[in-house]
PDB file of C-alpha atoms in Angstrom:
ATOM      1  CA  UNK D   1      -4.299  28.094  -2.099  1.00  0.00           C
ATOM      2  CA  UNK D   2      -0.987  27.930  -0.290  1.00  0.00           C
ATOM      3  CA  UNK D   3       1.348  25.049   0.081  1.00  0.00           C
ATOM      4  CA  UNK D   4       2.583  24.598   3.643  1.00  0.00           C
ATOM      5  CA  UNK D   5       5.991  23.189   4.902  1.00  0.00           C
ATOM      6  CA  UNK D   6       5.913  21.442   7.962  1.00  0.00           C
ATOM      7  CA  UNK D   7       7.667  24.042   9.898  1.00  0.00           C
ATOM      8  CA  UNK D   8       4.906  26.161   8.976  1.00  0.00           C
ATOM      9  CA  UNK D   9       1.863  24.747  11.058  1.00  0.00           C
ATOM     10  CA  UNK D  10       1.624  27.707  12.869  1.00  0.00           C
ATOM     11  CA  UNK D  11       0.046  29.070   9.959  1.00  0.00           C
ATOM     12  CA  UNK D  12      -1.881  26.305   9.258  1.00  0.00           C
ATOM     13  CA  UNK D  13      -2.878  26.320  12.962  1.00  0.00           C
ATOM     14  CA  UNK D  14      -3.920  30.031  12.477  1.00  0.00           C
ATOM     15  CA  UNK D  15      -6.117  29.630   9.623  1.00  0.00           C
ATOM     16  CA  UNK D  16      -8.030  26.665  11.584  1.00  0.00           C
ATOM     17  CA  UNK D  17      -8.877  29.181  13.924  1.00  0.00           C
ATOM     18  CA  UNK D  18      -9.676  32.042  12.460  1.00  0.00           C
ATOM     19  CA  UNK D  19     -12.631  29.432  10.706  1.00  0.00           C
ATOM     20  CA  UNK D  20     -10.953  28.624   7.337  1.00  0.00           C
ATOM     21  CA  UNK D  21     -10.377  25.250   5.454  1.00  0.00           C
ATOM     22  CA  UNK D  22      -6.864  23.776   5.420  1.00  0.00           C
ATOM     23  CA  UNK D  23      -5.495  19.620   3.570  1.00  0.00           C
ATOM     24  CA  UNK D  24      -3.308  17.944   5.809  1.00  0.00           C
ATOM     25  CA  UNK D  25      -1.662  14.495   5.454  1.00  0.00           C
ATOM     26  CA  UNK D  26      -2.675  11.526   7.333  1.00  0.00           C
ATOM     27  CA  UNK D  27      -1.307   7.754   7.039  1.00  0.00           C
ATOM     28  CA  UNK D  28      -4.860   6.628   5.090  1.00  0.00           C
ATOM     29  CA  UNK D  29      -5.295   9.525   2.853  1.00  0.00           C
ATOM     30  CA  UNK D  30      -5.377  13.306   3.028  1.00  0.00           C
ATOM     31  CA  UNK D  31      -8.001  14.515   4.816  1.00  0.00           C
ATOM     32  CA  UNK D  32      -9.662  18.439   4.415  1.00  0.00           C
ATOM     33  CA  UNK D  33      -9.569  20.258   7.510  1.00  0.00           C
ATOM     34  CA  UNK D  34     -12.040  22.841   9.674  1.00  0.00           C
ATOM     35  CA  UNK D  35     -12.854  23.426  13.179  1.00  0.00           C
ATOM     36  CA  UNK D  36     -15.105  20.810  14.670  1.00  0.00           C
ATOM     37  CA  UNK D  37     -17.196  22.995  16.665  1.00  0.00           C
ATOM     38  CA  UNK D  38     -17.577  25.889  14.318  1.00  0.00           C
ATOM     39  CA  UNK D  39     -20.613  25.246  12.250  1.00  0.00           C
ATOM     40  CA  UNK D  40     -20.020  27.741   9.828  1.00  0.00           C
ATOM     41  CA  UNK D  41     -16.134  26.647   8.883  1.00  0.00           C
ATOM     42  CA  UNK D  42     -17.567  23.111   8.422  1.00  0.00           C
ATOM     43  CA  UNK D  43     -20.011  24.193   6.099  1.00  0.00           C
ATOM     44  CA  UNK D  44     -16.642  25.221   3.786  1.00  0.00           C
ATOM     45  CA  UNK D  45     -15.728  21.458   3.895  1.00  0.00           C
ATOM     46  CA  UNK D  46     -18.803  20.770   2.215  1.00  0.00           C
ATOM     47  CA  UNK D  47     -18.932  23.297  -0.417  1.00  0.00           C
ATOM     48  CA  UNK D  48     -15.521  22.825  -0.893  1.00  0.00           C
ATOM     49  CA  UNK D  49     -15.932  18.828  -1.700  1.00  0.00           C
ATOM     50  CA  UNK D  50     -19.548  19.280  -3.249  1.00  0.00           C
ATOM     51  CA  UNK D  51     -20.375  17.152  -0.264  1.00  0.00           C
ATOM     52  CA  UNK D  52     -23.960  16.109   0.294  1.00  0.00           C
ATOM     53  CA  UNK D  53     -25.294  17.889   3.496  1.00  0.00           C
ATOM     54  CA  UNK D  54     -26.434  14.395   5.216  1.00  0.00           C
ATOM     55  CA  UNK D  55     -22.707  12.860   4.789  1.00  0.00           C
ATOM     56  CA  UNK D  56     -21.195  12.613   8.561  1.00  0.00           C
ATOM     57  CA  UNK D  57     -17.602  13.942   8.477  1.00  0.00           C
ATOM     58  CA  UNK D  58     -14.734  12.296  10.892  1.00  0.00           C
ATOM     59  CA  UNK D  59     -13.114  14.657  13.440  1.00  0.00           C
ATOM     60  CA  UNK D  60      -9.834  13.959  14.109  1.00  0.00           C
ATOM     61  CA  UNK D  61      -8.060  14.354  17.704  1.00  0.00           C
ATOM     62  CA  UNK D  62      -4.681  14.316  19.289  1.00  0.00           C
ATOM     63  CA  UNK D  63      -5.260  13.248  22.508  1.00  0.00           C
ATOM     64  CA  UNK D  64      -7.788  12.547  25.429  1.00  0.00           C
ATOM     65  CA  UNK D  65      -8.954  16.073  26.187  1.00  0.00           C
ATOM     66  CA  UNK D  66     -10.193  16.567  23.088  1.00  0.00           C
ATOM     67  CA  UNK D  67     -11.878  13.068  22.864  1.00  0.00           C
ATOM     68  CA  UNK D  68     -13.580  14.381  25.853  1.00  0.00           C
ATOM     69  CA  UNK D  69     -14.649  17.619  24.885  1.00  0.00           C
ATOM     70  CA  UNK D  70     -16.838  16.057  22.336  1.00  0.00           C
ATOM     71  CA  UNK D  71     -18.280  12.823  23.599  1.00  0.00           C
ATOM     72  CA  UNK D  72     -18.846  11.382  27.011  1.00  0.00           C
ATOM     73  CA  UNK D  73     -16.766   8.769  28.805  1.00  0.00           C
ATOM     74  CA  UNK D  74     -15.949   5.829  26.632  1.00  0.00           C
ATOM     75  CA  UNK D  75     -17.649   2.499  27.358  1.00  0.00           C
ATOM     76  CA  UNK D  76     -16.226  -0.674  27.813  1.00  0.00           C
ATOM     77  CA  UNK D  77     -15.854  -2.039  24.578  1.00  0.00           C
ATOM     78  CA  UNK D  78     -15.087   1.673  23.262  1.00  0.00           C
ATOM     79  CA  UNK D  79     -12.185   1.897  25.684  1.00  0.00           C
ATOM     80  CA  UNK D  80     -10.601  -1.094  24.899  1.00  0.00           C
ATOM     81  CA  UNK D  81     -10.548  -0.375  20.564  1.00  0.00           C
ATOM     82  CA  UNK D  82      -9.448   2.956  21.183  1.00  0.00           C
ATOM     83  CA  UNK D  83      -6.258   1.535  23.683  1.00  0.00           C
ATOM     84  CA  UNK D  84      -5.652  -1.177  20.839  1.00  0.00           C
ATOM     85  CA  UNK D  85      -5.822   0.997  17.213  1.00  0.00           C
ATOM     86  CA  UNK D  86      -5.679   4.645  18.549  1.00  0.00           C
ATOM     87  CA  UNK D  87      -3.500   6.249  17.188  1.00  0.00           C
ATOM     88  CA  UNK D  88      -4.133   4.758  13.869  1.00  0.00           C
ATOM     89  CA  UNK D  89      -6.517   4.044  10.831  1.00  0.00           C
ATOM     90  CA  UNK D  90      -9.628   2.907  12.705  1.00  0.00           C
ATOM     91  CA  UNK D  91     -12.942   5.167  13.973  1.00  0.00           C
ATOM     92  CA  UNK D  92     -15.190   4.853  16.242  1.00  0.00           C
ATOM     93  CA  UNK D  93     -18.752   6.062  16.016  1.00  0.00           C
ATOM     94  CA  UNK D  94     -19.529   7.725  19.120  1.00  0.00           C
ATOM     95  CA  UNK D  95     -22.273   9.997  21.249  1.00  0.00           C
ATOM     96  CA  UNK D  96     -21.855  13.579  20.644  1.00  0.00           C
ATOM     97  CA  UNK D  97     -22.066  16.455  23.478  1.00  0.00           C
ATOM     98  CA  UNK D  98     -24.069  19.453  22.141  1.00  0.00           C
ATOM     99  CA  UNK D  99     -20.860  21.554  21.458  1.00  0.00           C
ATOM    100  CA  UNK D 100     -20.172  19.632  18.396  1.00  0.00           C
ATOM    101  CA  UNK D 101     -22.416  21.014  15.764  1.00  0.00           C
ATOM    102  CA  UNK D 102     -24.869  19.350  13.358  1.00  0.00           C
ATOM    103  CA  UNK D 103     -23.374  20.448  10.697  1.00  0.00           C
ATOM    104  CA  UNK D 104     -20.304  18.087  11.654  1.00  0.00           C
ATOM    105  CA  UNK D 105     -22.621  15.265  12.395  1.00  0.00           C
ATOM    106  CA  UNK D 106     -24.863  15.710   9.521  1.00  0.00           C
ATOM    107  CA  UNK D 107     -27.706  15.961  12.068  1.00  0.00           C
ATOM    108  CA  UNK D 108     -26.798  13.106  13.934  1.00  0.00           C
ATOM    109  CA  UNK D 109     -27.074  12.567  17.647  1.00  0.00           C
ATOM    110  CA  UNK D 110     -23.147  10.141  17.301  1.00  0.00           C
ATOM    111  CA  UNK D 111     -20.190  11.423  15.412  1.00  0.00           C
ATOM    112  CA  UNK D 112     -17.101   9.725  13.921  1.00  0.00           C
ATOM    113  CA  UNK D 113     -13.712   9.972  16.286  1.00  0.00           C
ATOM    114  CA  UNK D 114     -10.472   9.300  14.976  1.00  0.00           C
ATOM    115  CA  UNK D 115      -6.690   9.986  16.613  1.00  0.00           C
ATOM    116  CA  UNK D 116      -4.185   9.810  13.395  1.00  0.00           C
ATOM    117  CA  UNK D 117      -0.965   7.785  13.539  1.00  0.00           C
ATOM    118  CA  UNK D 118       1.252  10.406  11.492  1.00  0.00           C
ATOM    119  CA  UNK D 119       3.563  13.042  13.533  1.00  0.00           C
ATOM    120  CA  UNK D 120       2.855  15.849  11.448  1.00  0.00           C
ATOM    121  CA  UNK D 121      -1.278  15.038  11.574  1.00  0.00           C
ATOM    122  CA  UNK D 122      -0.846  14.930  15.035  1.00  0.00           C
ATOM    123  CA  UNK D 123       0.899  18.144  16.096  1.00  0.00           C
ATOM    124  CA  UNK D 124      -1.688  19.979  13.375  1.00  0.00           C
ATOM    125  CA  UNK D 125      -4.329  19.173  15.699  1.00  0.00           C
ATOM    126  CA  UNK D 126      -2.587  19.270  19.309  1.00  0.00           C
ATOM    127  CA  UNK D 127      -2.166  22.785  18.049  1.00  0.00           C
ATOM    128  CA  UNK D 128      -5.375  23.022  16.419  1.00  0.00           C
ATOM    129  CA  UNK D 129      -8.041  21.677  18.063  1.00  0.00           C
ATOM    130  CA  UNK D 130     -10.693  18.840  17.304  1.00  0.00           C
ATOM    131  CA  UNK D 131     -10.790  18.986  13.176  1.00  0.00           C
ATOM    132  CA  UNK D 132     -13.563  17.838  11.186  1.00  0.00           C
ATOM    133  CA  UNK D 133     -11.488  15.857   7.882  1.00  0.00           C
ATOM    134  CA  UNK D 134     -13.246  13.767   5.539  1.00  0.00           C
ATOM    135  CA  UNK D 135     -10.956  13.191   2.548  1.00  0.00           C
ATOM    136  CA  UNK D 136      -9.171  16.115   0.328  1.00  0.00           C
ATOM    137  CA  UNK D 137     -10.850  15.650  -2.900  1.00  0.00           C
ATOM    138  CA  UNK D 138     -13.831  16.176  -5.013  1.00  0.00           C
ATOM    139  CA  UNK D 139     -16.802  14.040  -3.072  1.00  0.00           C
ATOM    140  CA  UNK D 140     -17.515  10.757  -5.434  1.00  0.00           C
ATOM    141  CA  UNK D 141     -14.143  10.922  -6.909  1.00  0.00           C
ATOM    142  CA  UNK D 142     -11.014   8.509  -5.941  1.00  0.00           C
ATOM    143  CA  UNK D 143      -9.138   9.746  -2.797  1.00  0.00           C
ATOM    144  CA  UNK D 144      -6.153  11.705  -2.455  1.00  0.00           C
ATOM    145  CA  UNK D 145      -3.105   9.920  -1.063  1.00  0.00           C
ATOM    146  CA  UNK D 146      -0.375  12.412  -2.194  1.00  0.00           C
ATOM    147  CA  UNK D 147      -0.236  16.556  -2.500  1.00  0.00           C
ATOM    148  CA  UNK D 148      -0.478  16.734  -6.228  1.00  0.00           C
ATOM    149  CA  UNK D 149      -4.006  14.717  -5.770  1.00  0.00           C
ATOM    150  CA  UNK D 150      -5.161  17.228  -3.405  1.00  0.00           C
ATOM    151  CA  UNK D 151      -4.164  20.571  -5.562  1.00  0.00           C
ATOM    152  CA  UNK D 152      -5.455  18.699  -8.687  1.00  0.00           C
ATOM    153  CA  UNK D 153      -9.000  18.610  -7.223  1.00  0.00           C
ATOM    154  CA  UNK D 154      -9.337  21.635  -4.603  1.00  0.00           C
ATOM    155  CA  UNK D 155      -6.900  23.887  -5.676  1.00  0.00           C
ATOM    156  CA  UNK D 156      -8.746  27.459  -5.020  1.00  0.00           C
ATOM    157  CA  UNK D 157     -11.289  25.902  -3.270  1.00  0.00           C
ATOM    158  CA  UNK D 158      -9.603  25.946   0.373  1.00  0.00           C
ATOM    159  CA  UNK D 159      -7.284  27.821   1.919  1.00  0.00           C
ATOM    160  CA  UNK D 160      -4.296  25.892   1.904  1.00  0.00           C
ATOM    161  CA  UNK D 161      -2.319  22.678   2.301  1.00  0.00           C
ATOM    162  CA  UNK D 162       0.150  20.828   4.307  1.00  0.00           C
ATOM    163  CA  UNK D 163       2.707  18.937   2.116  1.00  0.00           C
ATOM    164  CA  UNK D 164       3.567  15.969   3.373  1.00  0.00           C
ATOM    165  CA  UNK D 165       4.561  12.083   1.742  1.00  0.00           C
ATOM    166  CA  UNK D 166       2.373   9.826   0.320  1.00  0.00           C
ATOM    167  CA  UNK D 167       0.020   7.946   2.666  1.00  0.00           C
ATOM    168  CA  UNK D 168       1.940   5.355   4.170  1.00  0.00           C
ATOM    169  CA  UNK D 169      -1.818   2.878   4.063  1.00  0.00           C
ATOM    170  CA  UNK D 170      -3.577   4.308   1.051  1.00  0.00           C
ATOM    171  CA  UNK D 171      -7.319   4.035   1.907  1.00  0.00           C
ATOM    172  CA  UNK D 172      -9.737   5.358   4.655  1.00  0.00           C
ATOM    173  CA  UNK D 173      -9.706   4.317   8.123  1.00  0.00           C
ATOM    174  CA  UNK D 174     -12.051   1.249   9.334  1.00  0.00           C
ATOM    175  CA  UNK D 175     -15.266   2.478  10.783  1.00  0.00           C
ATOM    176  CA  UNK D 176     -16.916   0.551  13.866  1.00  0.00           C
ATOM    177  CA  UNK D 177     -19.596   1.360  15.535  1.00  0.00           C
ATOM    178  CA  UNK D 178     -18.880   0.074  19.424  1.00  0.00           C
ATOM    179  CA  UNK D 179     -22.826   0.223  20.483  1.00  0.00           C
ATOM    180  CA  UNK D 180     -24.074  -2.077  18.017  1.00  0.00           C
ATOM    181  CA  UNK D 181     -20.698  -3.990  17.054  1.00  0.00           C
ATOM    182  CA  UNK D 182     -21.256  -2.885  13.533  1.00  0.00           C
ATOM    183  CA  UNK D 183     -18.024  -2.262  10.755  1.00  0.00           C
ATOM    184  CA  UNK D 184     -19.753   0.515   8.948  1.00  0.00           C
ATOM    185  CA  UNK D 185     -16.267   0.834   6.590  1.00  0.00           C
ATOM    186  CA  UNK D 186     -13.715  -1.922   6.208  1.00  0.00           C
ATOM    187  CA  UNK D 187      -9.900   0.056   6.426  1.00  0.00           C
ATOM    188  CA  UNK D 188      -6.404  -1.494   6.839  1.00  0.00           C
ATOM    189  CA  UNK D 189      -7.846  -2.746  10.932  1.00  0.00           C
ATOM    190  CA  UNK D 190      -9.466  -5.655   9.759  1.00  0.00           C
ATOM    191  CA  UNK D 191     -12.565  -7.762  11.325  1.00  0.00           C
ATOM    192  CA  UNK D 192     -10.414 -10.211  12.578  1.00  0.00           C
ATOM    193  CA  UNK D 193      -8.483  -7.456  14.497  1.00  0.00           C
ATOM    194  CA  UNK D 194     -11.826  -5.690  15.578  1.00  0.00           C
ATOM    195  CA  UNK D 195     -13.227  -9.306  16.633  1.00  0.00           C
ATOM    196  CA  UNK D 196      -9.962 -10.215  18.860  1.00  0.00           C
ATOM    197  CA  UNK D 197     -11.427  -7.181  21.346  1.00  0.00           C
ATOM    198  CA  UNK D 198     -15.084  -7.234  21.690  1.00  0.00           C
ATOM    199  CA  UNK D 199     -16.020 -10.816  19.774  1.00  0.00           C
ATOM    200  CA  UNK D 200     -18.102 -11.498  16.843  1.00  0.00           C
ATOM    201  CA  UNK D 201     -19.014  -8.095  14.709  1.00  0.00           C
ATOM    202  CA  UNK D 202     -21.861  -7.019  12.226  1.00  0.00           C
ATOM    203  CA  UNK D 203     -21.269  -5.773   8.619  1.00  0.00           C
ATOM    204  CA  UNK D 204     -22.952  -2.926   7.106  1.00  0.00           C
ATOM    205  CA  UNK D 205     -21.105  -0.507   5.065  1.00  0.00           C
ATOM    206  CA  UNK D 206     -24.241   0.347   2.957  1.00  0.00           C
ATOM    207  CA  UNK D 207     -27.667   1.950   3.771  1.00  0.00           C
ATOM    208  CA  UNK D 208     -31.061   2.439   1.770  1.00  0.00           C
ATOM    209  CA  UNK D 209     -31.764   5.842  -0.179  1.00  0.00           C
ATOM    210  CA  UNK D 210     -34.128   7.164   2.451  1.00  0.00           C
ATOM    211  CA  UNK D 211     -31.511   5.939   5.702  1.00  0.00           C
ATOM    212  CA  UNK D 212     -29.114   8.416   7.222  1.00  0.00           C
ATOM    213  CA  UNK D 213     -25.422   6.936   6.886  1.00  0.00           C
ATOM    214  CA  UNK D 214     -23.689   6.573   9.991  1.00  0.00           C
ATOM    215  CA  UNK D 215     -20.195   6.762   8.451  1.00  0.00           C
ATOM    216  CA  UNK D 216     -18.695   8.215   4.884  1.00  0.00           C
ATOM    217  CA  UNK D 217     -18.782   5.554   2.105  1.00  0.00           C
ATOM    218  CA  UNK D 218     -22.257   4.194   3.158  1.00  0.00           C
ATOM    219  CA  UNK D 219     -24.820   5.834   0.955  1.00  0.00           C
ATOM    220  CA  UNK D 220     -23.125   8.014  -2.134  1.00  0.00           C
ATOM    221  CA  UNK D 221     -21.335   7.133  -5.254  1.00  0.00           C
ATOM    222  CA  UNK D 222     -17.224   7.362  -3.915  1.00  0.00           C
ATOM    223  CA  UNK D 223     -14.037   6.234  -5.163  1.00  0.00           C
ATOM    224  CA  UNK D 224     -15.196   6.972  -8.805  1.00  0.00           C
ATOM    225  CA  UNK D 225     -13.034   7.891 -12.007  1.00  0.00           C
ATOM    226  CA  UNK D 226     -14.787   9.146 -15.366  1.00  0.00           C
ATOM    227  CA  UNK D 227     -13.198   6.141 -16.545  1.00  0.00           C
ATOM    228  CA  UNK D 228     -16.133   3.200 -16.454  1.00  0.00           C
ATOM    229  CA  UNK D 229     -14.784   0.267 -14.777  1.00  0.00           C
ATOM    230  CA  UNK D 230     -15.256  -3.630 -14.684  1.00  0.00           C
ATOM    231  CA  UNK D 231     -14.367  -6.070 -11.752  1.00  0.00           C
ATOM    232  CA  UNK D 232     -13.511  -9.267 -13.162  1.00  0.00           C
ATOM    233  CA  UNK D 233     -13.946 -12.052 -10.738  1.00  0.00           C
ATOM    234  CA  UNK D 234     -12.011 -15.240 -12.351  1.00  0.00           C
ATOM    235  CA  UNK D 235     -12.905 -19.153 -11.808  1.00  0.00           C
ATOM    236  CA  UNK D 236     -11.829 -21.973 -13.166  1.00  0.00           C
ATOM    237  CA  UNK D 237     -11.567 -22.466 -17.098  1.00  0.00           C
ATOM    238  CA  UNK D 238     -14.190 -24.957 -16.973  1.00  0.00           C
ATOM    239  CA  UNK D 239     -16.781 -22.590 -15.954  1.00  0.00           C
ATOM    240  CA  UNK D 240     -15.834 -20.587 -18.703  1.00  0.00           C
ATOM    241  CA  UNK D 241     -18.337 -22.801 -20.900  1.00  0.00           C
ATOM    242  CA  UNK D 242     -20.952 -22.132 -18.369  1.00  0.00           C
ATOM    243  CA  UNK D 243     -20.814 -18.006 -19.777  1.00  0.00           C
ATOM    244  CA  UNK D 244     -21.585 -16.601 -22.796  1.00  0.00           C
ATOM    245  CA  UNK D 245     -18.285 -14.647 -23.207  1.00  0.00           C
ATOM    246  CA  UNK D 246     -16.148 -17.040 -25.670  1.00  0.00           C
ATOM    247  CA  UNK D 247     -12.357 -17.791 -25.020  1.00  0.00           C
ATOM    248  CA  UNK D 248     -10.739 -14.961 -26.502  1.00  0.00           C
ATOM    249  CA  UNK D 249     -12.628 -12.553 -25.235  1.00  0.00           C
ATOM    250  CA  UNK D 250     -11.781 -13.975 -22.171  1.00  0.00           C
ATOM    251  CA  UNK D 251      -7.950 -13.840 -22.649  1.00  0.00           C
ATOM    252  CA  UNK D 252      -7.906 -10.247 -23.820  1.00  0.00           C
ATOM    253  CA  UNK D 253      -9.688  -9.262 -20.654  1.00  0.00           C
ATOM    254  CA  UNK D 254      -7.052 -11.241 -18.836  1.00  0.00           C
ATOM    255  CA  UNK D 255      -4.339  -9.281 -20.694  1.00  0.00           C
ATOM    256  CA  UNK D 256      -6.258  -5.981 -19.612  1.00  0.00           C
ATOM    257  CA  UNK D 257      -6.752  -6.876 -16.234  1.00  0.00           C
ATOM    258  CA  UNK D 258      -5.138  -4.290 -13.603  1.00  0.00           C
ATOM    259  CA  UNK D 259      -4.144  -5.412 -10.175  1.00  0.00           C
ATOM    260  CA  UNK D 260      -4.530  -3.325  -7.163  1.00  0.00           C
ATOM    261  CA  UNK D 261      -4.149  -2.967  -3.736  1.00  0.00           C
ATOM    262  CA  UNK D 262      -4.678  -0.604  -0.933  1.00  0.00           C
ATOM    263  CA  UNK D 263      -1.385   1.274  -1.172  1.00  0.00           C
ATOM    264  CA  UNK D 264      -2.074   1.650  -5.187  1.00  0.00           C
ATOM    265  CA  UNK D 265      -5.454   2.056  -5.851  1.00  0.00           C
ATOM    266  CA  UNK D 266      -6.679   5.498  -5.670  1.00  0.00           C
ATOM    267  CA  UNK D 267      -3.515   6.622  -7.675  1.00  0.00           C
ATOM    268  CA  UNK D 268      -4.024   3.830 -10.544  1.00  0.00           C
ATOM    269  CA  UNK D 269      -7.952   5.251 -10.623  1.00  0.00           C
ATOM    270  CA  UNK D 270      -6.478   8.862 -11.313  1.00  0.00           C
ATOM    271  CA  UNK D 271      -4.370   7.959 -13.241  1.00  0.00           C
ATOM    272  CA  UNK D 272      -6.875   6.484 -15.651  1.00  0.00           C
ATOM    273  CA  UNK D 273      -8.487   9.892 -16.176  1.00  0.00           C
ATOM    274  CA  UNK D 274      -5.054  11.097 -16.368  1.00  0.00           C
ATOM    275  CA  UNK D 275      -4.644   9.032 -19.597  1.00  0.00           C
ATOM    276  CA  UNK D 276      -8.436   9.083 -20.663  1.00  0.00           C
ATOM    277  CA  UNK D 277      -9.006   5.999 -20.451  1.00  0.00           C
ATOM    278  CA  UNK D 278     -12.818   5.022 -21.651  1.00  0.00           C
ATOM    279  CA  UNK D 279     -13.059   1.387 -19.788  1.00  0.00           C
ATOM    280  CA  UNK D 280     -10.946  -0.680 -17.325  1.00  0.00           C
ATOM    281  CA  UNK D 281     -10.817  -3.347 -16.313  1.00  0.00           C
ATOM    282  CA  UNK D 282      -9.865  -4.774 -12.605  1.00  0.00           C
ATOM    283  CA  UNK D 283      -8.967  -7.939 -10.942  1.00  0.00           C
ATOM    284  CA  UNK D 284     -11.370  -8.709  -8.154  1.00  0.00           C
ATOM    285  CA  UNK D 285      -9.334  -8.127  -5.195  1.00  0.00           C
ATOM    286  CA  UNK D 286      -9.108 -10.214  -2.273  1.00  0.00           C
ATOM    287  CA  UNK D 287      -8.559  -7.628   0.214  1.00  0.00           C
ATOM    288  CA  UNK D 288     -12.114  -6.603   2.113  1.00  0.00           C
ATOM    289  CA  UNK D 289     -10.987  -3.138   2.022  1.00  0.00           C
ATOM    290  CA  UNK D 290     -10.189  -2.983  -1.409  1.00  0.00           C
ATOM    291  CA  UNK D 291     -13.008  -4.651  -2.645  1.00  0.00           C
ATOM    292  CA  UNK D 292     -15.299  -2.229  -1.043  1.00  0.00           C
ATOM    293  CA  UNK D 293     -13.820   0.238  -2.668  1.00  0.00           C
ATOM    294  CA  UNK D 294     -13.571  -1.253  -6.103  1.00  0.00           C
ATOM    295  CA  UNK D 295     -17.055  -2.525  -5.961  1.00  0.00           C
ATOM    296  CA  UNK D 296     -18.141   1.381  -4.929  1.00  0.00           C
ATOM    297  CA  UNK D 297     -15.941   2.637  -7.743  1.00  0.00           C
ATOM    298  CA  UNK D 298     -17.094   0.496 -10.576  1.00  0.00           C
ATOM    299  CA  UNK D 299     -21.203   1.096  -9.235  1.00  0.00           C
ATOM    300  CA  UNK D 300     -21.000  -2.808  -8.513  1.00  0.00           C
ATOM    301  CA  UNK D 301     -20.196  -3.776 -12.151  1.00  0.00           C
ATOM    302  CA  UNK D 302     -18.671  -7.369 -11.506  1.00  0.00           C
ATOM    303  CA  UNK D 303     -17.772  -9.668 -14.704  1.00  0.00           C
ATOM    304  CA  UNK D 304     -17.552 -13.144 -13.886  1.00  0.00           C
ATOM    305  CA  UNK D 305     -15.389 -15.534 -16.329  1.00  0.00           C
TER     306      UNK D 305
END
């Protein structure tokens, strides 16, 4: 796999197009790159990742005309998230055109649209074209935010990589779906920021076994070390008589306890497996973002003391 500068993005540009698989930095994590519309480059993505065939993938856009290419005219309440949080760490579930392939929507008839707010990111796929990205890493394990995350999982698996600096927010985008007002993925824009545009908004960022996810992160085990984790969600002393865990036991958890947030969390995770670490524990975050991802990662494993 070869490690690009950012001077070299013609090359990076070249293997796009020529149908080959290339990492690229973004300001949520890095994401791993093919040509939207070619069916059979996507397909790389997936083998790449050991991605499950039904799990939609994100393209990623620079500007308008490729918006365009690949889904009608925006409506209303589309048009006024994408002037408020494009470019930046929110998508939009949208209708398709036929020229984006099913094997980029995971058979759907909408596909995820996203126009990244980091230069480099941006120029890769002015150059480029529309680029199908879900994250650079293993599927169900935590999410790469810096280059060494990326060649630690995929290295000889894709083609090659863009180096670039840690992401600046450290989780995946927020996913909305405009046509039924729905966050399908809490990210850094929040539902208070979402809810300022087009008024009150669902939640669903999980579906059944036998439902087609809309959006990554709904369905399959993500975010996941080998390490087994615990989310301990702290009260008041006094309702520490109400559980069966005693006092002590109690305080050493306490002692244990590992704070994250979003800019933090995928590289603590790592580095847990890093260290082989058996069991950890984590403090209940408050963040929504966070928690969704903890919660994911630790296969909903919540301690309360």
């Amino acid at each position: 796999m070869r490690v690009l500068k950012n001077y070299e993005l013609e090359e990076a540009v070249k293997i796009i197009k020529a149908g080959g698989t290339v990492a690229f930095p973004t300001e949520t994590v890095y994401g791993l790159g093919a040509n939207a519309l070619n069916g059979e480059a996507v397909k790389k993505i997936y083998k790449a990742k050991g991605r499950k065939a039904d799990n939609p993938l994100i393209v990623h856009i620079a500007n308008e005309k490729q918006l365009f290419s690949i889904t009608p005219p925006l409506q209303e309440d589309a048009k006024k998230l994408s002037l408020a949080f494009w470019p930046g760490p929110f998508t939009m579930i949208l209708p398709k055109k036929n020229i984006v392939p099913n094997e980029t929507s995971a058979g759907l008839n909408t596909i995820g649209v996203r126009m990244p707010n980091l230069s480099i990111a941006l120029e890769f796929i002015k150059l480029a074209g529309a680029i199908a990205a879900p994250s650079a890493n293993i599927s169900g394990k935590p999410s790469p935010t810096m280059l060494s995350h990326v060649l630690d999982d995929l290295n000889g698996k894709i083609d090659a990589v863009i180096e670039g600096e840690k992401s600046y927010f450290g989780i995946e985008s927020t996913v909305f779906d405009p046509s039924t007002k729905t966050l399908l993925r809490p990210g850094s824009i929040t539902v208070e920021q979402i809810e300022k545009i087009v008024g009150k908004i669902n939640i669903s960022t999980s579906v059944k076994a036998n439902e087609a996810p809309k959006s990554p992160g709904q369905k399959y085990k993500h975010y996941s070390p080998n390490a087994k984790l615990t989310v301990v969600k702290q009260h008041e002393p006094a309702s520490l008589k109400k559980e069966p865990l005693n006092y002590s036991a109690a305080n050493l958890i306490k002692e244990q306890l590992i704070e994250v947030t979003a800019e933090n969390l995928f590289e603590i995770l790592r580095d847990l497996d890093k260290k082989n670490i058996s069991h950890a524990y984590i403090k209940y975050p408050e963040n929504m973002a966070v928690l969704d991802r903890v919660l994911k990662a630790a296969q909903y494993n919540v301690l309360e003391i």
